[in-house]
Coordinates of C-alpha atoms and ligand atoms in Angstrom, one line a residue:
X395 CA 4.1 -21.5 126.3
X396 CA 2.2 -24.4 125.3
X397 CA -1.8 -25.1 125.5
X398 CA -1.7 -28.6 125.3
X399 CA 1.0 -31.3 126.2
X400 CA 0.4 -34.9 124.7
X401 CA 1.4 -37.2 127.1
X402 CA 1.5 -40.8 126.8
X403 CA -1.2 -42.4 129.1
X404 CA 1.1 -45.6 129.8
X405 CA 5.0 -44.5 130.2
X406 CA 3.7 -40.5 131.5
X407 CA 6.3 -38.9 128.9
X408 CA 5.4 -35.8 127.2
X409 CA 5.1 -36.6 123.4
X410 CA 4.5 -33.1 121.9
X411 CA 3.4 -29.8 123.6
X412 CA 1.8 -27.1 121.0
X413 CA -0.6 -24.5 120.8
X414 CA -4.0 -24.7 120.2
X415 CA -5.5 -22.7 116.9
X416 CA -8.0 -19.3 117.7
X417 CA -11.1 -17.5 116.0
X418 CA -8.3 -16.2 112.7
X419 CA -7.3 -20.1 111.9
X420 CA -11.3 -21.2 111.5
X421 CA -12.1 -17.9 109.6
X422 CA -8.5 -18.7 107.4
X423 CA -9.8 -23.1 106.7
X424 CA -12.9 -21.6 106.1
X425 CA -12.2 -19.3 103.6
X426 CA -10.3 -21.7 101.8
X427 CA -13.2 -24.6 102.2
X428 CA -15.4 -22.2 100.8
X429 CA -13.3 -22.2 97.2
X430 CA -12.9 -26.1 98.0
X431 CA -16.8 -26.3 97.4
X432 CA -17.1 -25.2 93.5
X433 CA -13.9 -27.8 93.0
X434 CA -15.8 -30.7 94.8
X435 CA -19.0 -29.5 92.5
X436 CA -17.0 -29.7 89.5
X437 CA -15.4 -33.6 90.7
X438 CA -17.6 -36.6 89.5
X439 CA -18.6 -39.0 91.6
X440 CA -16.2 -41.8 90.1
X441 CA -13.4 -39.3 91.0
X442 CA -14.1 -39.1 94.5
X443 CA -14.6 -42.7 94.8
X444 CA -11.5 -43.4 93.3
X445 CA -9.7 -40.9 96.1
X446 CA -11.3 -42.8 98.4
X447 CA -10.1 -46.2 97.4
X448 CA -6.3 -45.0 97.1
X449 CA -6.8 -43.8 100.5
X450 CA -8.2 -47.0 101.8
X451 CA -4.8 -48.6 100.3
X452 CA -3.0 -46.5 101.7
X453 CA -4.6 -47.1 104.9
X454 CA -3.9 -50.6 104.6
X455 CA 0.0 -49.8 103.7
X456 CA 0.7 -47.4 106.5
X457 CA -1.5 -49.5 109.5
X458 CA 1.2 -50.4 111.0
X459 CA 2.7 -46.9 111.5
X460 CA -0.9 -45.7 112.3
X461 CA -1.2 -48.4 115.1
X462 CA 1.8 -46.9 116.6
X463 CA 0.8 -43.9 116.8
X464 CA -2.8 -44.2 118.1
X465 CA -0.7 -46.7 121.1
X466 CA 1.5 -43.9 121.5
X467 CA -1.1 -41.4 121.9
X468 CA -4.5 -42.9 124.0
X469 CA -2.3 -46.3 125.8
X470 CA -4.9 -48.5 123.5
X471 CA -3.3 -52.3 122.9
X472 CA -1.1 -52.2 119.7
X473 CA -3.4 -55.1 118.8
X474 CA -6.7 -52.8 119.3
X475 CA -5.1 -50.4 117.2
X476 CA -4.6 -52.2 114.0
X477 CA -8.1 -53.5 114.5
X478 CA -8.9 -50.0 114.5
X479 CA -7.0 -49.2 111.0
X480 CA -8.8 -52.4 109.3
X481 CA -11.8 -51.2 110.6
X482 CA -11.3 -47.6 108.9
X483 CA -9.9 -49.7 105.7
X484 CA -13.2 -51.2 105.2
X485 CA -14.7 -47.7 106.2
X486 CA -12.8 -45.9 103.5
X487 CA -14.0 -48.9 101.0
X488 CA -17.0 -49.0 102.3
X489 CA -16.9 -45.0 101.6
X490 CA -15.5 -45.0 98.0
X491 CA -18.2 -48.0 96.9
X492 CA -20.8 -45.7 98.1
X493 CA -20.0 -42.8 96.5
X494 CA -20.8 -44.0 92.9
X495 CA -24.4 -45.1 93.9
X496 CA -25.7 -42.1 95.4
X497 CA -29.1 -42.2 93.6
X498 CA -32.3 -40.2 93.9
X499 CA -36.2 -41.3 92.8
X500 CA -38.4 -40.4 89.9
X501 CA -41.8 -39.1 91.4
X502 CA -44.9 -38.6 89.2
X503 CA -47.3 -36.0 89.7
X504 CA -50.1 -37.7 89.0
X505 CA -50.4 -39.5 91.7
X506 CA -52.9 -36.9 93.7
X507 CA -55.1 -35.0 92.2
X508 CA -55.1 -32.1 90.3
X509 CA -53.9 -33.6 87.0
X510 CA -49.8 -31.8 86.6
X511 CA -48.3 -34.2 83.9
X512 CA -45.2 -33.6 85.9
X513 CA -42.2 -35.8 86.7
X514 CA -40.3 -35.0 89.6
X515 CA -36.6 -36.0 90.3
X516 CA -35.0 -36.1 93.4
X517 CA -31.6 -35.9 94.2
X518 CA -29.1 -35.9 96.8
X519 CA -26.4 -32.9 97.3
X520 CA -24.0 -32.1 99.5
X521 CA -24.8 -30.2 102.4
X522 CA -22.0 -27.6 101.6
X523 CA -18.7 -27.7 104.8
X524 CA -19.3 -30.0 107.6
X525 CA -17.4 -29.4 110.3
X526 CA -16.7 -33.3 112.1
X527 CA -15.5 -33.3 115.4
X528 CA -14.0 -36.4 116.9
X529 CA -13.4 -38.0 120.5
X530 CA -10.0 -40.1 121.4
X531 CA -10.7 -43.4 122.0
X532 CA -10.6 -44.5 118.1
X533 CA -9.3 -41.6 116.2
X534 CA -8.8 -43.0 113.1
X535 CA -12.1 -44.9 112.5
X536 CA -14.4 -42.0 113.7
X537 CA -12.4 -39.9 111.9
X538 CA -13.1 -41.9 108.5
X539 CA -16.6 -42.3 109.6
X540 CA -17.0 -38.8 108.8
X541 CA -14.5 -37.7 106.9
X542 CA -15.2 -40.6 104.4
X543 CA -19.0 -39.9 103.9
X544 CA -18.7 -36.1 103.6
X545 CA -16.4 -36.6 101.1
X546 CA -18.5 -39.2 99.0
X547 CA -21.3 -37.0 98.9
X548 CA -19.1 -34.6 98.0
X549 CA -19.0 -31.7 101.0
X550 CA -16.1 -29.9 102.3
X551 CA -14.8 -30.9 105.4
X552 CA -13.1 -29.0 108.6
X553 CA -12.1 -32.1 110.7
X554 CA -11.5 -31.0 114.2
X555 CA -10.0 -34.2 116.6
X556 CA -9.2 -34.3 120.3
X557 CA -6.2 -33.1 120.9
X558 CA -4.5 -35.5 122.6
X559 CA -4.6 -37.4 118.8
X560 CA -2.7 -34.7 116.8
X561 CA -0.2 -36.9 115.4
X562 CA -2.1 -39.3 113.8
X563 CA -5.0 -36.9 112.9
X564 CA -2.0 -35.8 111.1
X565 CA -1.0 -38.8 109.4
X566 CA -4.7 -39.4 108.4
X567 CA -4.7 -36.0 106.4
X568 CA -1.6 -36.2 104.8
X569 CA -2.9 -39.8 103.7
X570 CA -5.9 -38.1 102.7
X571 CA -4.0 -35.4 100.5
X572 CA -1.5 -38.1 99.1
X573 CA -4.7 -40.1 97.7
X574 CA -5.6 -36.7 95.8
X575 CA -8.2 -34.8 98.0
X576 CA -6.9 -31.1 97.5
X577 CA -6.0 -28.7 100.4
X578 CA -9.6 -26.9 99.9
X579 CA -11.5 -29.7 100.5
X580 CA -10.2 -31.1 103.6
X581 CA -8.6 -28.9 106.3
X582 CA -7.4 -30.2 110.0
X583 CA -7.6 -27.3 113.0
X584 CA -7.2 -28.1 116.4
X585 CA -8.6 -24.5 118.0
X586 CA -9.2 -24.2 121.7
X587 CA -13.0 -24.5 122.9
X588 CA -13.9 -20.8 122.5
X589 CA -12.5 -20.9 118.5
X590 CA -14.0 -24.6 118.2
X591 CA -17.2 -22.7 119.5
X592 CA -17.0 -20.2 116.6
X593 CA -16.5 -22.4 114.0
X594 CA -19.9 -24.6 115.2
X595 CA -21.4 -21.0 114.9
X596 CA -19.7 -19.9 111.7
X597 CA -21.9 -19.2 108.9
X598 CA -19.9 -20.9 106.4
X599 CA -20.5 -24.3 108.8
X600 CA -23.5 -26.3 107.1
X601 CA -23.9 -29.2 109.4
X602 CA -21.4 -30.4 112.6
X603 CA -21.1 -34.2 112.4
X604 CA -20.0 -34.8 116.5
X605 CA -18.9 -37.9 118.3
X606 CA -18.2 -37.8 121.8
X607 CA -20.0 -36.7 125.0
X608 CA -23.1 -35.2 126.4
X609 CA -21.0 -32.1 127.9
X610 CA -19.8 -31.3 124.5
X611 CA -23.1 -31.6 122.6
X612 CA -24.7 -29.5 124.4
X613 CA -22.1 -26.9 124.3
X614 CA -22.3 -27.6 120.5
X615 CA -26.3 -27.9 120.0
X616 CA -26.9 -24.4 122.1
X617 CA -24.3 -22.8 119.5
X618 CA -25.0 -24.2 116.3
X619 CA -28.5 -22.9 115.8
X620 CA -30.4 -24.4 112.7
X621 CA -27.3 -26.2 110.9
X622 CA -27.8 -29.8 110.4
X623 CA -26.8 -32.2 113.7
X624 CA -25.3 -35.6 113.7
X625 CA -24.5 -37.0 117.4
X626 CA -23.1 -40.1 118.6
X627 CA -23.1 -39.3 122.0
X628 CA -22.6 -41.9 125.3
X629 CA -24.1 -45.0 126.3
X630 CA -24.5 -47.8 128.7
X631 CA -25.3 -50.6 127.1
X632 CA -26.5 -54.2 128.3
X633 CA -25.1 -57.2 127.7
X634 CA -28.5 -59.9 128.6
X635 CA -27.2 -63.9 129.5
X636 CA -30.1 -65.8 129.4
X637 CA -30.9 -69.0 131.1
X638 CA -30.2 -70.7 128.0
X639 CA -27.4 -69.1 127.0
X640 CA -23.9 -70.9 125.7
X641 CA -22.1 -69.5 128.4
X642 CA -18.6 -69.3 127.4
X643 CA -19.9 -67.7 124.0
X644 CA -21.2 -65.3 126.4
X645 CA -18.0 -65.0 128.6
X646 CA -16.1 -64.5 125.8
X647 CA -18.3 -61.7 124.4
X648 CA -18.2 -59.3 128.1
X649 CA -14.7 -59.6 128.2
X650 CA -14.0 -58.2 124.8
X651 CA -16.6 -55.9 124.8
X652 CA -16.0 -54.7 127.9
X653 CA -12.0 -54.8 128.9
X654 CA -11.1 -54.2 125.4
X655 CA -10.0 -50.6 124.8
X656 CA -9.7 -50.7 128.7
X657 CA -13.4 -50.0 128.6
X658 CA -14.1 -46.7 127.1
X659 CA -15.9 -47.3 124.2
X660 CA -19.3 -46.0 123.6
X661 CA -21.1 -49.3 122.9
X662 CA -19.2 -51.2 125.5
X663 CA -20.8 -53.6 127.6
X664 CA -21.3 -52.0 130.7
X665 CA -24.1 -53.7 132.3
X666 CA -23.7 -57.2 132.6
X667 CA -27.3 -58.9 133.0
X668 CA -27.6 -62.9 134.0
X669 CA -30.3 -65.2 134.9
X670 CA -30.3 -66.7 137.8
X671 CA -30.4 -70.1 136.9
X672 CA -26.7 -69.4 135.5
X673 CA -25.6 -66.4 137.1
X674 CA -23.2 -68.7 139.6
X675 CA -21.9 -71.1 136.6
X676 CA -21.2 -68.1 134.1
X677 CA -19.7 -65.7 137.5
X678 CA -16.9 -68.6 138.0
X679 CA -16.4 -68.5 134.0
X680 CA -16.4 -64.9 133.9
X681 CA -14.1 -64.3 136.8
X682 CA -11.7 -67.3 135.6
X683 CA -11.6 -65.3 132.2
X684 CA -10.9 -61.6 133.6
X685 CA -8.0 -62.6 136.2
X686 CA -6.2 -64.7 132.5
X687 CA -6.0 -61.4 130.9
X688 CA -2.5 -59.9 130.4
X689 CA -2.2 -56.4 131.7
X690 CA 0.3 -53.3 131.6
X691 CA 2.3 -52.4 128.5
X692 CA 0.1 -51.4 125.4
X693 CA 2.8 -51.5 123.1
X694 CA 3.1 -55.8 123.7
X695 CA 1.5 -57.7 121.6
X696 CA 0.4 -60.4 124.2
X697 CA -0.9 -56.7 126.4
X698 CA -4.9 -57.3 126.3
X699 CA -5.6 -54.1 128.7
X700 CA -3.4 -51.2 128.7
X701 CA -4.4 -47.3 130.4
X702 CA -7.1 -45.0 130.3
X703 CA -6.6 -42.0 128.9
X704 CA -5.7 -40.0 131.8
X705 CA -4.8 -40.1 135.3
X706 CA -8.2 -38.1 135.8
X707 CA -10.3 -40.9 133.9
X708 CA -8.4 -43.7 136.1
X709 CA -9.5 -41.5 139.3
X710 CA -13.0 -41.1 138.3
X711 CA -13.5 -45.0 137.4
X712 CA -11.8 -45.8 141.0
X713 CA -13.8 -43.4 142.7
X714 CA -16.9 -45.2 141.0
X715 CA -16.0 -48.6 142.2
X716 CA -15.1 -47.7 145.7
X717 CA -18.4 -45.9 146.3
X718 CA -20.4 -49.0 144.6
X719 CA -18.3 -51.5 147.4
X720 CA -19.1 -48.8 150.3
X721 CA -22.7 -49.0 149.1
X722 CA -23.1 -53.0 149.2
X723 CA -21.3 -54.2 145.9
X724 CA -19.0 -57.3 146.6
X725 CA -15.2 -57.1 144.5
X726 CA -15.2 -60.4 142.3
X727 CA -12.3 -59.9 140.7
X728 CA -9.3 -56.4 140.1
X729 CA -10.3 -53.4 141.8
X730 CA -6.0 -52.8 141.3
X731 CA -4.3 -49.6 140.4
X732 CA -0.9 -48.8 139.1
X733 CA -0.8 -45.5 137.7
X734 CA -3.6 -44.9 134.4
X735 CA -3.9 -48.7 134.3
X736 CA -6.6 -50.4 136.0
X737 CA -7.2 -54.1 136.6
X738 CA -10.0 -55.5 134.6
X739 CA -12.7 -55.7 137.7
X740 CA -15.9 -57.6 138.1
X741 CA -18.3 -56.6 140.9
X742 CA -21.7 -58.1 142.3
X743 CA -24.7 -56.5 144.0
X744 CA -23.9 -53.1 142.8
X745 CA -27.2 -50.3 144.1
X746 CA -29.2 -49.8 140.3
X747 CA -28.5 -46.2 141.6
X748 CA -25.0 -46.5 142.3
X749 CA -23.1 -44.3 139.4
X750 CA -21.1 -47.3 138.7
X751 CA -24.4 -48.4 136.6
X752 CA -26.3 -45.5 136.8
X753 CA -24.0 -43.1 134.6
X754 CA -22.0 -44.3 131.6
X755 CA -18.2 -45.8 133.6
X756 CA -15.8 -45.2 130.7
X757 CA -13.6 -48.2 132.1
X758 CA -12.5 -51.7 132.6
X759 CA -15.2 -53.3 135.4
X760 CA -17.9 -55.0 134.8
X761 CA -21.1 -54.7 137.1
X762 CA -22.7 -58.1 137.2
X763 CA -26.8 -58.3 137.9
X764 CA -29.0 -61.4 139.1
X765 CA -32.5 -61.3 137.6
X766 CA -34.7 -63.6 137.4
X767 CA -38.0 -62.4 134.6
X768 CA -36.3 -60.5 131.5
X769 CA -38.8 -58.1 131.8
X770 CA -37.6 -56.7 135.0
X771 CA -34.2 -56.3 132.4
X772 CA -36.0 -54.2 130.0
X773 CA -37.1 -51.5 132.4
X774 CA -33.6 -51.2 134.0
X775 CA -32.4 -50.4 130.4
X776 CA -34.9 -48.8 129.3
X777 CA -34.8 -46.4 132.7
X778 CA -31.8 -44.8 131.6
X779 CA -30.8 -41.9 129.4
X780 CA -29.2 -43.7 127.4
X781 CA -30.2 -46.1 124.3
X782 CA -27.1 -46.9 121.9
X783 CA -26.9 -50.9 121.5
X784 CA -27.6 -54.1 123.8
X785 CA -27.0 -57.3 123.4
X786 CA -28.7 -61.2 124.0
X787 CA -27.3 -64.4 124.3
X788 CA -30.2 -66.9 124.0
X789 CA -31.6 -69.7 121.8
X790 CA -35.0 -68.4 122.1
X791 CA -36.4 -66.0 119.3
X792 CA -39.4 -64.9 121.2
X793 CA -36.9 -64.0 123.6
X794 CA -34.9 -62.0 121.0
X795 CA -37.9 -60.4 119.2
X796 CA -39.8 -59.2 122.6
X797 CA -36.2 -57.4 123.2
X798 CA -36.2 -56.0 119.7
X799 CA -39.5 -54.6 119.9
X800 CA -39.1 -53.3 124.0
X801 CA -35.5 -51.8 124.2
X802 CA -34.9 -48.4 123.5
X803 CA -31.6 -48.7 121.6
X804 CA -30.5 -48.6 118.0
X805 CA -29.1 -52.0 117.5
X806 CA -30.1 -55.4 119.2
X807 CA -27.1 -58.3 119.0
X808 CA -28.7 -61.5 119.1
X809 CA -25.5 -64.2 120.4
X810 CA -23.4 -61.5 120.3
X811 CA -22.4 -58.1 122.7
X812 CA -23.9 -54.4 122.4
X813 CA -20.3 -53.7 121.0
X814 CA -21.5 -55.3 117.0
X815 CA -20.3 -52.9 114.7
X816 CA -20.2 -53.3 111.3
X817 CA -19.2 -50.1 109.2
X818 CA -22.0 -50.6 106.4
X819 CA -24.8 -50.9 109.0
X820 CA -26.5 -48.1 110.1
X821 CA -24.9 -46.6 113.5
X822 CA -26.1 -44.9 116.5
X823 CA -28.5 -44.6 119.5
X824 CA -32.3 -42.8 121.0
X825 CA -32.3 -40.7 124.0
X826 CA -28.6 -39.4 124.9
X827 CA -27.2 -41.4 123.0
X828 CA -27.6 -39.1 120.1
X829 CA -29.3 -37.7 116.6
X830 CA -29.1 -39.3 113.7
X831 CA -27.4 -42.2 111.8
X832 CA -23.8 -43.0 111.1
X833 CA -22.7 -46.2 108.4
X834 CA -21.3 -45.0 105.4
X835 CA -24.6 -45.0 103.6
X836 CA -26.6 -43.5 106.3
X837 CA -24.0 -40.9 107.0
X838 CA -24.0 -39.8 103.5
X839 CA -27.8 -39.1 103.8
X840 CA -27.3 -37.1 106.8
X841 CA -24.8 -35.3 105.1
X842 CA -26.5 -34.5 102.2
X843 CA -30.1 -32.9 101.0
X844 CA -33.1 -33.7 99.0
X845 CA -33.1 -31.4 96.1
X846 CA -36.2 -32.0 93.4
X847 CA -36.5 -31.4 89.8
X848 CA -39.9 -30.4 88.0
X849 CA -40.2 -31.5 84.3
Ligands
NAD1301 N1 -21.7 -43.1 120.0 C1 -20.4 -43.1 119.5 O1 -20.2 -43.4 118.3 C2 -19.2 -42.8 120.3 C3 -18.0 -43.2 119.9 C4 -16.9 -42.9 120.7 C5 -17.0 -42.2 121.8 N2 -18.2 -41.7 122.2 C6 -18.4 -41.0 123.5 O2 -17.4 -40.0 123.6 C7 -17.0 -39.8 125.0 C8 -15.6 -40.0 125.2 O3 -14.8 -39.3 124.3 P1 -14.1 -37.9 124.7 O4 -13.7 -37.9 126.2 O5 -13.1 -37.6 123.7 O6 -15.4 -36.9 124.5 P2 -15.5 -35.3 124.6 O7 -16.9 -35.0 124.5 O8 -14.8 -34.8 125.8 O9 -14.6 -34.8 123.4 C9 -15.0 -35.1 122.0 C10 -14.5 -34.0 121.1 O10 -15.3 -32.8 121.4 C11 -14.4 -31.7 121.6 N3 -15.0 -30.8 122.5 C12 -15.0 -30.8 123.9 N4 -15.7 -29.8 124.3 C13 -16.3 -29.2 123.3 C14 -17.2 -28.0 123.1 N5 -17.6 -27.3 124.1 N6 -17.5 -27.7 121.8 C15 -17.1 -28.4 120.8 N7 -16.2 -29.5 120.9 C16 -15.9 -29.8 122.1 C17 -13.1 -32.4 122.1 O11 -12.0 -31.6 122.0 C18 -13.1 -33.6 121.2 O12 -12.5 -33.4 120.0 C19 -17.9 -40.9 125.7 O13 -19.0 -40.3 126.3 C20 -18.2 -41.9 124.6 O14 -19.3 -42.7 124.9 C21 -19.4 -42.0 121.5
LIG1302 O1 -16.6 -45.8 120.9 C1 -17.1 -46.5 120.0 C2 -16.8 -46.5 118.6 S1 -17.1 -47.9 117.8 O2 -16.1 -48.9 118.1 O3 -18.4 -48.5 118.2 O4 -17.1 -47.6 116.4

């Protein structure tokens, strides 16, 4: 009898059906992590950036298999996923560059009275086993965000991923032992939620490095006590068209940042804002755009939107639309179903309390808002739990910096969508949308302490 059954969002076959791990397999990784620490103490720097380089070539040599896999497993477009495995490429280079330049600071006493004569050194070291928790909508690349980091700074890591992405959480380990991280360093476990639980609890846990939802981390945050916390949680982000806007620039941007990855990505576009003056031209763009894309089989090359996750993520995002159209919002373009897949929909005049706009809608449709003073944009964004990313299209830079300084969010794309993401930059949000900093740099911080010298 099985615990969990993969089952391919787009075809409905059953992939793989296993049983989840309990309380003896975390205490069993753990033990062994535990060793895995004094061998990672002992490992030079240059070493473990040189594992992580092989693994970023082998990344590169096995994307296509990877790509499959991921398809196989969450319905994304085979040409999402090998954006996904150059993404965690760069990631894992990104990673192995870092790991030789993890420097401290030289402090002098002297500075403040009394008179010491002291030097002080500060260092960074490794927080001891991070346990890194992953969602399913880019399993690879989160997985590397962590994974990659923790290992530079030279922690041992329990990588737990969803479990619909067993198979190439897999592959991603094995790739990780084949470029020469040992067994005791690096252990997978997919336990079920009371063992996952346990291991946030565990003593031997230093710090849990979580992406995914707000249900989740608060499950996690009222277990783990005072270990060390790294969120990227939800979001809602805006996409801003202003009246001076290049409009198909703009076009261009919602659709890929929105339908891409059918939707449910954390720093998709999900509230489309547009100024009056060209909400009507850039509507007719928009719509024109959305009803070109190709829908339906994720394995296709030509496929642009393939299926949620589930049928219960379909139901939810269906549910969501039909309550925004019985509450006033007027169907532009999709609003379609046919099975997990959803049609790419744009809507107008949607309530700002509707949940359509109001929660984060992990999905293709894009809520499209008339405004007419920007300001009256910043509070709607700002009035939300929410604060991951937004985005401005605009040839004004008074325009851009007032947005900089108002919105509460991590990252402000100027001509681009709140979906920028470069691997090197530092990621995450305020609010809900999490604690902490992700980019490999920032991530090794997080994963690391400040330890100080007196000589
Ligand atoms: N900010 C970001 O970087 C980012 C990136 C991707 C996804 N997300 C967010 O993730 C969510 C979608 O992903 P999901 O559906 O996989 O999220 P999820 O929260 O359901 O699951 C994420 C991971 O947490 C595990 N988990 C579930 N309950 C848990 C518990 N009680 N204790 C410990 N672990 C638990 C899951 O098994 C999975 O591995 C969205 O909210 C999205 O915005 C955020
Ligand atoms: O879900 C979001 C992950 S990423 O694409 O922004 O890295």
């Amino acid at each position: 009898m099985s615990d969990y059954q993969i089952i391919n969002p787009y075809s409905g076959d059953l992939i793989e059906e296993y049983a989840l791990q309990g309380r003896e397999d975390v205490d069993r990784a753990l033990a062994l992590l535990v060793e895995g620490r004094k061998l990672q103490a002992e490992t030079p720097a240059f070493a473990r950036s040189d594992i992580l380089l092989r693994l970023a070539n082998l990344l590169q040599d096995r994307k296509e298999a990877l790509a499959r896999l991921i398809t196989e497993e969450t319905g994304k477009t085979i040409s999402d996923s090998r954006v996904e495995i150059e993404r965690a490429y760069n990631t894992a280079l990104a990673s192995a560059m870092e790991a030789r330049g993890i420097h401290g600071e030289a402090l002098d006493s002297d500075a403040f009275p009394p008179q010491r004569d002291r030097v002080g050194v500060v260092l960074w070291k490794p927080l001891g086993t991070v346990l890194c928790i992953t969602p399913f909508n880019f399993p690879i690349n989160i997985a590397m965000h962590k994974i990659g980091p923790a290992f530079a700074a030279g922690n041992t890591i329990l990588f737990k991923p969803g479990p619909q992405n067993k198979r190439s959480a897999e592959m991603l380990v094995q790739l990780c032992y084949e470029a020469g991280m040992e067994e005791s360093v690096l252990q997978m476990l997919i336990p079920d939620i009371d063992a996952t639980s346990y291991a946030v609890a565990h003593s031997q846990v230093h710090a849990v490095n979580f992406t995914g939802g707000t249900a989740a981390a608060n499950a996690i945050a009222a277990r783990a006590g005072y270990k060390k916390l790294l969120f990227e949680l939800g979001g809602n982000d805006p996409l801003i068209v202003m009246d001076d806007a290049d409009l198909d620039a703009a076009v261009a941007a919602a659709i890929n940042q929105r339908f891409a990855t059918a939707g449910q990505r954390c720093t998709a576009a999900k509230r489309l804002f547009v100024h009056s003056a060209v909400y009507d031209r850039f509507a007719t763009k928009l719509v024109e755009a959305t009803r070109a894309l190709k829908v339906g089989d994720p394995t296709k090359d030509e496929t642009f939107i393939g299926p949620l996750i589930h049928a219960g993520a379909a139901d939810e995002v269906e549910q969501r639309i039909s309550a925004a159209v019985e509450a006033g919002a007027r169907v532009l373009a999709g609003h379609k179903r046919d099975g997990n897949i959803l049609w790419p929909t744009v809507l107008e005049n949607v309530p700002d309390d509707a949940d359509l706009v109001a929660e984060e809608t992990f999905g293709p449709v894009m809520p499209l808002r008339r405004f007419d003073e920007v300001e009256e944009v910043v509070s709607l964004v700002n009035n939300c739990a929410f604060g991951l990313q937004a985005g401005v299209f605009t040839q004004n830079l008074s325009i851009a910096k007032m947005l900089f300084n108002q919105l509460d969010v991590g990252l402000l794309a100027v001509n681009d969508g709140p979906g920028f993401r470069a691997e090197h930059f530092p990621f995450g949000g305020v609010k809900e949308s999490g604690v902490g900093r992700e980019g490999v740099r920032y991530a090794i911080r997080e994963m690391s302490y400040q330890k100080s010298l007196v000589i």
